[in-house]
Amino acid sequence: MSILNRLGRWVLVFGAALVGQFSQAQALLSVEFKTLAAVQIHPQREASATMLARNESRLSAEVGGSLVRWTADTGAQVKRGELLAQIDPTDYQLALQRSQAALEAAQARHKLAQSQLARARDLVAQGFYSAEALSQRETETQLAAAELASSQSQLASARRQLEKTSLLAPFAANVRQRLAQVGETVAPGNVLYVLVQAGEPELSAALAVADVAGLRSADQPVFETQGQRCPVRLLRVADTISAPARTREVRLTLQVNAAPACSSVGADGRLLWLDSRPHVPAALMVRRGPALGVFVKNGATVRFVALPGAQEGHATAVNLPADTLLVVRGQAALQDGQALK
């Protein structure tokens, strides 16, 4: 290689090094820092939400028979324990009477067996009765006692069947649908009423897994529907994650004095909250290798801090002290560990 060629190559290498040092110096001169407290934001999150009743029950007949009357129609409000429908109780009343008569007979036989056993024991003590005969009397008394217990159980069952002919409201509710018709013969399992529980409903929403922590720490989430905003309070978060959306269901309750539009069962709207965790604006993040993150001042150097879960164009929650100095200008040209001087 000629001396001129070697000289030219040396000039190129030296020039490139000078340019690199100059670019690095220019980058360092344009770097600007601000504390996390000065640049952090608290983005508003939202999720679709629906107001649900705590119970929506389909009340079915528990016994068969002819429906003789109903007392509450669609749209009516009913109290807990109020009669909704009556199935003809005649057959069940007769069964109850038979069970009562069987119980009385069992009681009489048990009383007689006890009396005979007592007499047999006296005779055994006097030597007029054998031990074998006494054993037989004891067995008869035990059988009579078992028969009595069975009769008592049958009576309770007959009484319970009679009670089932009256369909009662299990809670204070609004009648969503009446399917009972007078004169129809119903069978166990036939739905007669659909009730929606009155009182405080619950707000249901499906949240992305990453948003659950922000909702837990939010100061005042609200439910927005029909132009109204009503404060709500978090009740519980489901442990399971729904696939494939990767969401978790949350339930919330309305704060006191909520607008009627918010408390109506079936109302659709949006759950809104401010994430109380500090977030770094998307403009401050850069990519280094596979990770997105920010540069922070680390003594006389800058350090790249990767932010797990960060997405391009979206603010990201950070777990850094509020006085951390972030690079807010010139971060695109920096490298991890680069010296400031």
Coordinates of C-alpha atoms in Angstrom, one line a residue:
M1 CA 0.0 0.0 0.0
S2 CA 1.4 3.4 -1.0
I3 CA 2.1 6.1 1.6
L4 CA -0.6 8.3 0.1
N5 CA -3.2 5.5 0.4
R6 CA -2.2 4.9 4.0
L7 CA -2.3 8.6 4.8
G8 CA -5.8 8.9 3.2
R9 CA -7.1 5.9 5.2
W10 CA -5.8 7.4 8.4
V11 CA -7.4 10.8 7.6
L12 CA -10.8 9.0 7.1
V13 CA -10.6 7.1 10.4
F14 CA -9.5 10.1 12.3
G15 CA -12.2 12.2 10.7
A16 CA -14.9 9.7 11.6
A17 CA -13.7 9.6 15.2
L18 CA -13.8 13.4 15.4
V19 CA -17.3 13.4 13.9
G20 CA -18.4 10.8 16.4
Q21 CA -17.0 12.8 19.3
F22 CA -18.5 16.0 17.9
S23 CA -21.9 14.3 17.6
Q24 CA -21.7 12.9 21.1
A25 CA -20.7 16.3 22.4
Q26 CA -23.6 17.9 20.5
A27 CA -26.0 15.3 22.0
L28 CA -24.8 16.0 25.5
L29 CA -25.1 19.7 25.0
S30 CA -28.7 19.3 24.0
V31 CA -29.7 17.0 26.9
E32 CA -32.3 18.5 29.3
F33 CA -33.5 17.0 32.6
K34 CA -36.7 17.4 34.6
T35 CA -37.9 15.6 37.7
L36 CA -40.5 12.9 37.4
A37 CA -42.9 15.0 39.5
A38 CA -42.7 17.8 36.9
V39 CA -43.5 15.7 33.9
Q40 CA -45.7 12.9 35.2
I41 CA -49.3 12.6 34.1
H42 CA -52.3 10.7 35.3
P43 CA -54.2 9.4 32.3
Q44 CA -57.9 8.9 32.3
R45 CA -59.0 5.3 31.8
E46 CA -62.4 4.0 30.8
A47 CA -64.2 0.8 30.3
S48 CA -67.7 -0.2 29.2
A49 CA -70.0 -0.9 32.1
T50 CA -73.5 -2.1 32.8
M51 CA -75.7 -1.8 35.9
L52 CA -76.9 -5.2 37.0
A53 CA -79.3 -6.3 39.6
R54 CA -77.8 -8.4 42.5
N55 CA -80.4 -11.1 41.7
E56 CA -82.5 -11.8 38.7
S57 CA -84.5 -15.0 39.5
R58 CA -86.7 -17.3 37.4
L59 CA -89.1 -18.6 40.0
S60 CA -90.4 -22.1 39.1
A61 CA -93.3 -24.2 40.5
E62 CA -92.0 -26.7 43.0
V63 CA -95.1 -28.9 43.0
G64 CA -97.6 -29.8 40.3
G65 CA -101.2 -28.8 40.1
S66 CA -103.7 -26.4 38.6
L67 CA -103.0 -22.7 39.0
V68 CA -105.9 -21.1 40.7
R69 CA -104.7 -17.4 40.9
W70 CA -101.8 -15.0 40.5
T71 CA -101.5 -11.7 42.4
A72 CA -98.7 -9.6 40.7
D73 CA -98.4 -8.7 37.0
T74 CA -95.5 -7.6 34.9
G75 CA -94.0 -4.3 36.1
A76 CA -95.4 -4.6 39.6
Q77 CA -93.3 -4.2 42.7
V78 CA -93.5 -6.9 45.3
K79 CA -92.3 -7.2 48.9
R80 CA -90.3 -10.1 50.3
G81 CA -92.7 -13.0 51.3
E82 CA -95.6 -11.6 49.2
L83 CA -97.8 -14.2 47.5
L84 CA -97.3 -14.3 43.7
A85 CA -99.2 -17.4 42.6
Q86 CA -101.3 -20.1 44.2
I87 CA -101.5 -23.7 43.0
D88 CA -104.6 -25.7 44.0
P89 CA -103.7 -27.0 47.5
T90 CA -106.6 -29.5 47.8
D91 CA -104.6 -32.7 47.1
Y92 CA -101.8 -31.6 49.4
Q93 CA -104.2 -30.7 52.2
L94 CA -105.6 -34.3 52.0
A95 CA -102.1 -35.7 52.0
L96 CA -101.4 -33.7 55.1
Q97 CA -104.5 -35.0 56.8
R98 CA -103.5 -38.6 56.0
S99 CA -100.0 -38.0 57.4
Q100 CA -101.5 -36.4 60.6
A101 CA -103.8 -39.5 61.0
A102 CA -100.8 -41.8 60.5
L103 CA -98.8 -39.9 63.1
E104 CA -101.6 -40.2 65.7
A105 CA -101.8 -43.9 65.1
A106 CA -98.1 -44.3 65.4
Q107 CA -98.2 -42.3 68.7
A108 CA -100.9 -44.6 70.1
R109 CA -98.9 -47.8 69.2
H110 CA -95.8 -46.4 70.7
K111 CA -97.6 -45.5 73.9
L112 CA -99.0 -49.0 74.1
A113 CA -95.6 -50.6 73.5
Q114 CA -94.1 -48.5 76.2
S115 CA -96.9 -49.5 78.6
Q116 CA -96.4 -53.2 77.8
L117 CA -92.7 -53.0 78.2
A118 CA -93.1 -51.4 81.6
R119 CA -95.5 -54.2 82.7
A120 CA -93.2 -56.9 81.4
R121 CA -90.3 -55.5 83.4
D122 CA -92.4 -55.6 86.6
L123 CA -93.3 -59.2 85.8
V124 CA -89.7 -60.1 85.2
A125 CA -88.8 -58.6 88.6
Q126 CA -91.5 -60.8 90.2
G127 CA -90.4 -63.9 88.4
F128 CA -93.5 -64.3 86.3
Y129 CA -92.0 -63.3 82.9
S130 CA -89.1 -64.7 81.0
A131 CA -86.1 -62.7 79.8
E132 CA -86.8 -63.8 76.2
A133 CA -90.4 -62.3 76.4
L134 CA -89.0 -59.1 77.9
S135 CA -86.5 -58.9 75.0
Q136 CA -89.4 -59.2 72.5
R137 CA -91.3 -56.4 74.2
E138 CA -88.2 -54.1 74.0
T139 CA -87.9 -54.9 70.3
E140 CA -91.6 -54.0 69.8
T141 CA -91.1 -50.7 71.6
Q142 CA -88.1 -49.8 69.4
L143 CA -90.0 -50.6 66.3
A144 CA -92.9 -48.5 67.5
A145 CA -90.5 -45.6 68.2
A146 CA -89.0 -45.9 64.7
E147 CA -92.5 -46.0 63.1
L148 CA -93.3 -42.8 65.1
A149 CA -90.2 -41.0 63.9
S150 CA -91.1 -42.0 60.3
S151 CA -94.6 -40.7 60.7
Q152 CA -93.3 -37.4 62.0
S153 CA -91.0 -37.1 59.0
Q154 CA -93.9 -37.8 56.6
L155 CA -96.1 -35.2 58.3
A156 CA -93.3 -32.6 58.0
S157 CA -92.9 -33.5 54.3
A158 CA -96.6 -33.3 53.6
R159 CA -96.7 -29.9 55.4
R160 CA -93.7 -28.7 53.3
Q161 CA -95.4 -29.8 50.0
L162 CA -98.5 -27.9 51.0
E163 CA -96.4 -24.8 51.6
K164 CA -94.9 -25.1 48.1
T165 CA -98.3 -24.6 46.5
S166 CA -97.9 -20.9 47.4
L167 CA -95.2 -19.2 45.3
L168 CA -93.7 -16.3 47.4
A169 CA -91.3 -13.5 46.5
P170 CA -87.9 -14.4 47.9
F171 CA -86.9 -10.7 48.1
A172 CA -88.2 -7.2 47.3
A173 CA -88.3 -7.0 43.6
N174 CA -89.8 -5.8 40.3
V175 CA -91.7 -8.3 38.2
R176 CA -90.0 -8.4 34.9
Q177 CA -92.2 -11.2 33.4
R178 CA -95.3 -13.1 34.5
L179 CA -95.7 -16.5 32.9
A180 CA -98.4 -17.8 35.2
Q181 CA -101.9 -18.3 33.7
V182 CA -105.0 -19.1 35.7
G183 CA -106.4 -22.6 35.0
E184 CA -103.1 -24.0 33.6
T185 CA -101.7 -27.2 35.0
V186 CA -98.1 -26.6 36.0
A187 CA -95.4 -29.1 36.7
P188 CA -92.4 -28.8 38.9
G189 CA -89.8 -26.7 37.1
N190 CA -92.2 -24.6 35.1
V191 CA -91.2 -21.0 35.3
L192 CA -94.0 -18.8 36.6
Y193 CA -92.2 -15.4 37.3
V194 CA -89.0 -13.6 36.5
L195 CA -88.1 -11.2 39.2
V196 CA -85.4 -8.5 39.4
Q197 CA -84.3 -7.6 42.9
A198 CA -85.0 -4.1 44.0
G199 CA -82.5 -2.0 45.9
E200 CA -78.9 -1.2 45.3
P201 CA -77.7 -2.7 42.0
E202 CA -74.0 -3.4 41.1
L203 CA -72.0 -2.0 38.3
S204 CA -70.1 -4.6 36.2
A205 CA -67.1 -3.9 33.9
A206 CA -64.4 -5.9 32.2
L207 CA -61.0 -4.4 32.6
A208 CA -57.6 -5.2 31.0
V209 CA -55.4 -6.8 33.6
A210 CA -53.0 -3.9 33.5
D211 CA -55.8 -1.4 34.4
V212 CA -56.9 -3.2 37.6
A213 CA -54.2 -1.8 39.8
G214 CA -55.0 1.8 38.6
L215 CA -58.7 1.4 39.4
R216 CA -57.8 0.0 42.9
S217 CA -55.9 3.2 43.7
A218 CA -58.2 5.6 42.0
D219 CA -59.6 8.4 44.2
Q220 CA -63.0 8.8 42.7
P221 CA -64.1 6.5 39.8
V222 CA -67.5 7.5 38.2
F223 CA -70.2 5.8 36.1
E224 CA -71.2 7.9 33.1
T225 CA -74.6 7.2 31.5
Q226 CA -77.2 9.3 29.7
G227 CA -75.3 12.5 30.4
Q228 CA -75.1 11.8 34.2
R229 CA -71.9 11.1 36.2
C230 CA -72.3 9.2 39.4
P231 CA -69.5 8.4 41.9
V232 CA -68.9 4.7 42.4
R233 CA -66.9 2.6 44.8
L234 CA -65.0 -0.6 44.1
L235 CA -66.5 -3.7 45.7
R236 CA -64.4 -6.6 44.4
V237 CA -62.3 -7.9 41.5
A238 CA -62.6 -11.4 40.0
D239 CA -59.6 -13.6 40.5
T240 CA -60.1 -15.3 37.2
I241 CA -58.9 -13.8 33.8
S242 CA -61.3 -14.2 30.9
A243 CA -59.9 -15.5 27.7
P244 CA -59.2 -14.5 25.0
A245 CA -59.8 -10.8 25.9
R246 CA -57.5 -11.2 28.9
T247 CA -59.8 -9.1 31.2
R248 CA -61.0 -9.3 34.8
E249 CA -64.5 -8.5 35.9
V250 CA -64.9 -5.8 38.5
R251 CA -68.0 -5.0 40.5
L252 CA -68.7 -1.5 41.9
T253 CA -71.5 0.1 43.9
L254 CA -73.0 3.5 43.6
Q255 CA -72.3 6.2 46.2
V256 CA -75.3 7.7 48.1
N257 CA -77.8 10.0 46.3
A258 CA -77.0 8.7 42.8
A259 CA -79.1 10.0 39.9
P260 CA -81.9 7.6 38.9
A261 CA -80.4 7.2 35.4
C262 CA -77.3 5.6 37.0
S263 CA -79.2 3.3 39.4
S264 CA -81.5 1.8 36.7
V265 CA -80.9 -1.9 36.2
G266 CA -79.6 -2.4 32.7
A267 CA -78.2 1.1 32.2
D268 CA -75.2 1.0 29.9
G269 CA -72.3 3.5 30.1
R270 CA -68.7 4.0 30.8
L271 CA -66.6 3.5 33.9
L272 CA -64.1 6.4 34.2
W273 CA -61.2 6.9 36.5
L274 CA -57.9 8.7 36.8
D275 CA -54.9 6.4 37.3
S276 CA -53.3 7.7 40.4
R277 CA -49.9 6.0 39.6
P278 CA -47.3 8.3 37.9
H279 CA -47.1 7.8 34.2
V280 CA -44.3 8.9 31.8
P281 CA -45.5 10.6 28.6
A282 CA -45.0 8.6 25.5
A283 CA -42.8 11.4 24.0
L284 CA -40.1 10.7 26.6
M285 CA -39.7 7.0 25.8
V286 CA -37.1 5.6 23.4
R287 CA -36.4 2.1 22.3
R288 CA -33.1 0.4 23.1
G289 CA -32.9 -3.1 21.8
P290 CA -36.2 -4.9 22.4
A291 CA -37.2 -2.6 25.3
L292 CA -39.0 0.7 25.6
G293 CA -37.9 3.0 28.4
V294 CA -36.5 6.3 29.6
F295 CA -33.1 7.8 30.3
V296 CA -32.4 9.0 33.9
K297 CA -29.5 11.0 35.4
N298 CA -27.2 8.6 37.3
G299 CA -24.4 10.8 38.8
A300 CA -22.1 11.8 35.9
T301 CA -23.8 9.4 33.4
V302 CA -27.2 8.7 32.0
R303 CA -28.9 5.3 32.6
F304 CA -31.5 3.6 30.5
V305 CA -34.5 2.3 32.5
A306 CA -36.6 -0.2 30.7
L307 CA -40.4 0.0 31.4
P308 CA -42.0 -3.5 31.3
G309 CA -45.3 -3.5 29.4
A310 CA -44.7 -0.1 27.7
Q311 CA -46.3 0.4 24.4
E312 CA -45.4 2.8 21.5
G313 CA -47.5 6.0 21.7
H314 CA -48.9 5.3 25.2
A315 CA -48.1 6.8 28.5
T316 CA -46.6 4.1 30.9
A317 CA -46.8 3.7 34.7
V318 CA -43.4 4.0 36.4
N319 CA -42.2 3.0 39.8
L320 CA -39.5 5.7 40.3
P321 CA -39.0 8.3 43.1
A322 CA -40.7 11.6 42.3
D323 CA -37.3 13.4 42.4
T324 CA -35.8 11.2 39.7
L325 CA -34.2 13.3 36.9
L326 CA -35.5 12.2 33.5
V327 CA -34.1 13.2 30.2
V328 CA -36.8 15.2 28.5
R329 CA -34.8 16.4 25.5
G330 CA -32.0 14.8 23.5
Q331 CA -32.7 11.2 24.7
A332 CA -32.9 9.8 21.1
A333 CA -29.1 10.1 20.7
L334 CA -28.1 8.8 24.1
Q335 CA -26.7 5.4 25.0
D336 CA -26.9 3.5 28.3
G337 CA -24.0 4.6 30.6
Q338 CA -23.0 7.5 28.4
A339 CA -21.0 10.1 30.4
L340 CA -22.3 13.6 30.8
K341 CA -18.8 15.3 30.6

